[in-house]
XYZ file of C-alpha atoms in Angstrom:
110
model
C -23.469 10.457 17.923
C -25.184 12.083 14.608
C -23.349 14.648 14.654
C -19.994 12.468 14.974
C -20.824 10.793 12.051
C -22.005 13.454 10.094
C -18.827 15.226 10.610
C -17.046 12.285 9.834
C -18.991 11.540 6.718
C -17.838 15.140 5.470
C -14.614 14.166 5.520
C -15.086 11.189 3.805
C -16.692 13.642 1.469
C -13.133 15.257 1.022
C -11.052 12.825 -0.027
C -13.132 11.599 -3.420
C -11.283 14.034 -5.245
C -7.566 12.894 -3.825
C -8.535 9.152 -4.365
C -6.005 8.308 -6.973
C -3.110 10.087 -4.897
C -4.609 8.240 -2.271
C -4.582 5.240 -3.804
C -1.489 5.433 -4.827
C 0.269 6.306 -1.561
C -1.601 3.015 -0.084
C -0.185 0.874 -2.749
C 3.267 2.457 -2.589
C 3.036 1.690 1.330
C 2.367 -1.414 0.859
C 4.665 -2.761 -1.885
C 7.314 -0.441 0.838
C 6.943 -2.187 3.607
C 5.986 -6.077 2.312
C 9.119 -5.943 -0.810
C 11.792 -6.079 2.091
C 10.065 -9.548 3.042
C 9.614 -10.342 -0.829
C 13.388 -9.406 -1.017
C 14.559 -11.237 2.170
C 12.909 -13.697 1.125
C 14.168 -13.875 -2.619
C 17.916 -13.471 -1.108
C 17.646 -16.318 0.147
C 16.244 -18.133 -3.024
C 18.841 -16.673 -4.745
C 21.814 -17.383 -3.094
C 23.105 -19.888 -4.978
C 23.131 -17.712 -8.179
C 26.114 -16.149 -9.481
C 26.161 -12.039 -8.677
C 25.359 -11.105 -12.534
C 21.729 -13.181 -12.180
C 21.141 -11.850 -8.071
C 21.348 -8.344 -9.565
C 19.464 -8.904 -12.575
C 16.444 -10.478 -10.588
C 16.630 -7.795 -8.114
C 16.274 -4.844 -10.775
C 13.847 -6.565 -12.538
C 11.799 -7.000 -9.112
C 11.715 -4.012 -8.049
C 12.359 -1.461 -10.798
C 9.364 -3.394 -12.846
C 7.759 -5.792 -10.771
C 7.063 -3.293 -7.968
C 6.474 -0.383 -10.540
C 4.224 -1.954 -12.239
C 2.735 -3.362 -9.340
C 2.208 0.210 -8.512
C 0.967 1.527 -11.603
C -1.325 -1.027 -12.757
C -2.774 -1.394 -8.452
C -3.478 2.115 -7.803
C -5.948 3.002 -10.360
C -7.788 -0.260 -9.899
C -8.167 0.377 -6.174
C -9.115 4.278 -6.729
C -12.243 2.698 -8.891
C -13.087 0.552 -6.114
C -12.733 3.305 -3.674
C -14.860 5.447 -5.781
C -17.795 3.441 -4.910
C -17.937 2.937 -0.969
C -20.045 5.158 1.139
C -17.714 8.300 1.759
C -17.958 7.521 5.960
C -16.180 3.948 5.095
C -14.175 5.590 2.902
C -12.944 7.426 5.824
C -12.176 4.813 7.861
C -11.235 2.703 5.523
C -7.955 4.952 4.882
C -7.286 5.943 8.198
C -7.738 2.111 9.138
C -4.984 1.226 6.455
C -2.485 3.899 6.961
C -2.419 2.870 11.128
C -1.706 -0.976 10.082
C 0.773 -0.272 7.462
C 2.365 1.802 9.991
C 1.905 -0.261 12.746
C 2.991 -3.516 10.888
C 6.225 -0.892 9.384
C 6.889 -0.592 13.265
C 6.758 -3.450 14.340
C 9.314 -5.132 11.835
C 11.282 -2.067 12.309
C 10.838 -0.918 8.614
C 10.205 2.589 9.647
């Protein structure tokens, strides 16, 4: 079991110098697969509107909101996962790429 988690802790090790790609790629996942439910569910807010205003909402969402969303996220969380313990680093990546994924799957996103 040592060895296991020595291994593993190694390569935690690894990814300290990818974290902002990293972090990046988690945020980008994320916004990916929750904006269609953010845009489903502004659709139907916005149904009443007149097509001009629809479009103009939906550019603004997700050319800026998500962009900066993305911009202004990743860095942030790269800081945070700067400080964890590189074996919970580990896990803690692998652990969100399998639920984004899974959760993508599931809602048939992917």
């Amino acid at each position: 079991m040592h060895y296991l988690v020595e291994y593993l802790t190694k390569l935690g090790t690894m990814l300290y110098p990818w974290l902002g790609e990293i972090a990046s790629a988690m945020v980008a996942c994320l916004v990916f697969t929750f904006g269609v439910d953010v845009n489903r569910w502004l659709r139907r807010r916005l149904g009443a509107r007149g097509f001009i205003m629809r479009t103009l909402i939906f550019i603004l969402l997700n050319a800026f909101g998500y962009g900066l969303l993305i911009v202004l996220a990743s860095p942030w969380l790269a800081r945070q996962m700067a400080h964890m313990p590189a074996l919970w680093l580990l896990l803690l990546v692998v652990a969100t790429f399998m639920v984004v994924g899974v959760w993508a799957q599931r809602n048939q996103q992917s």
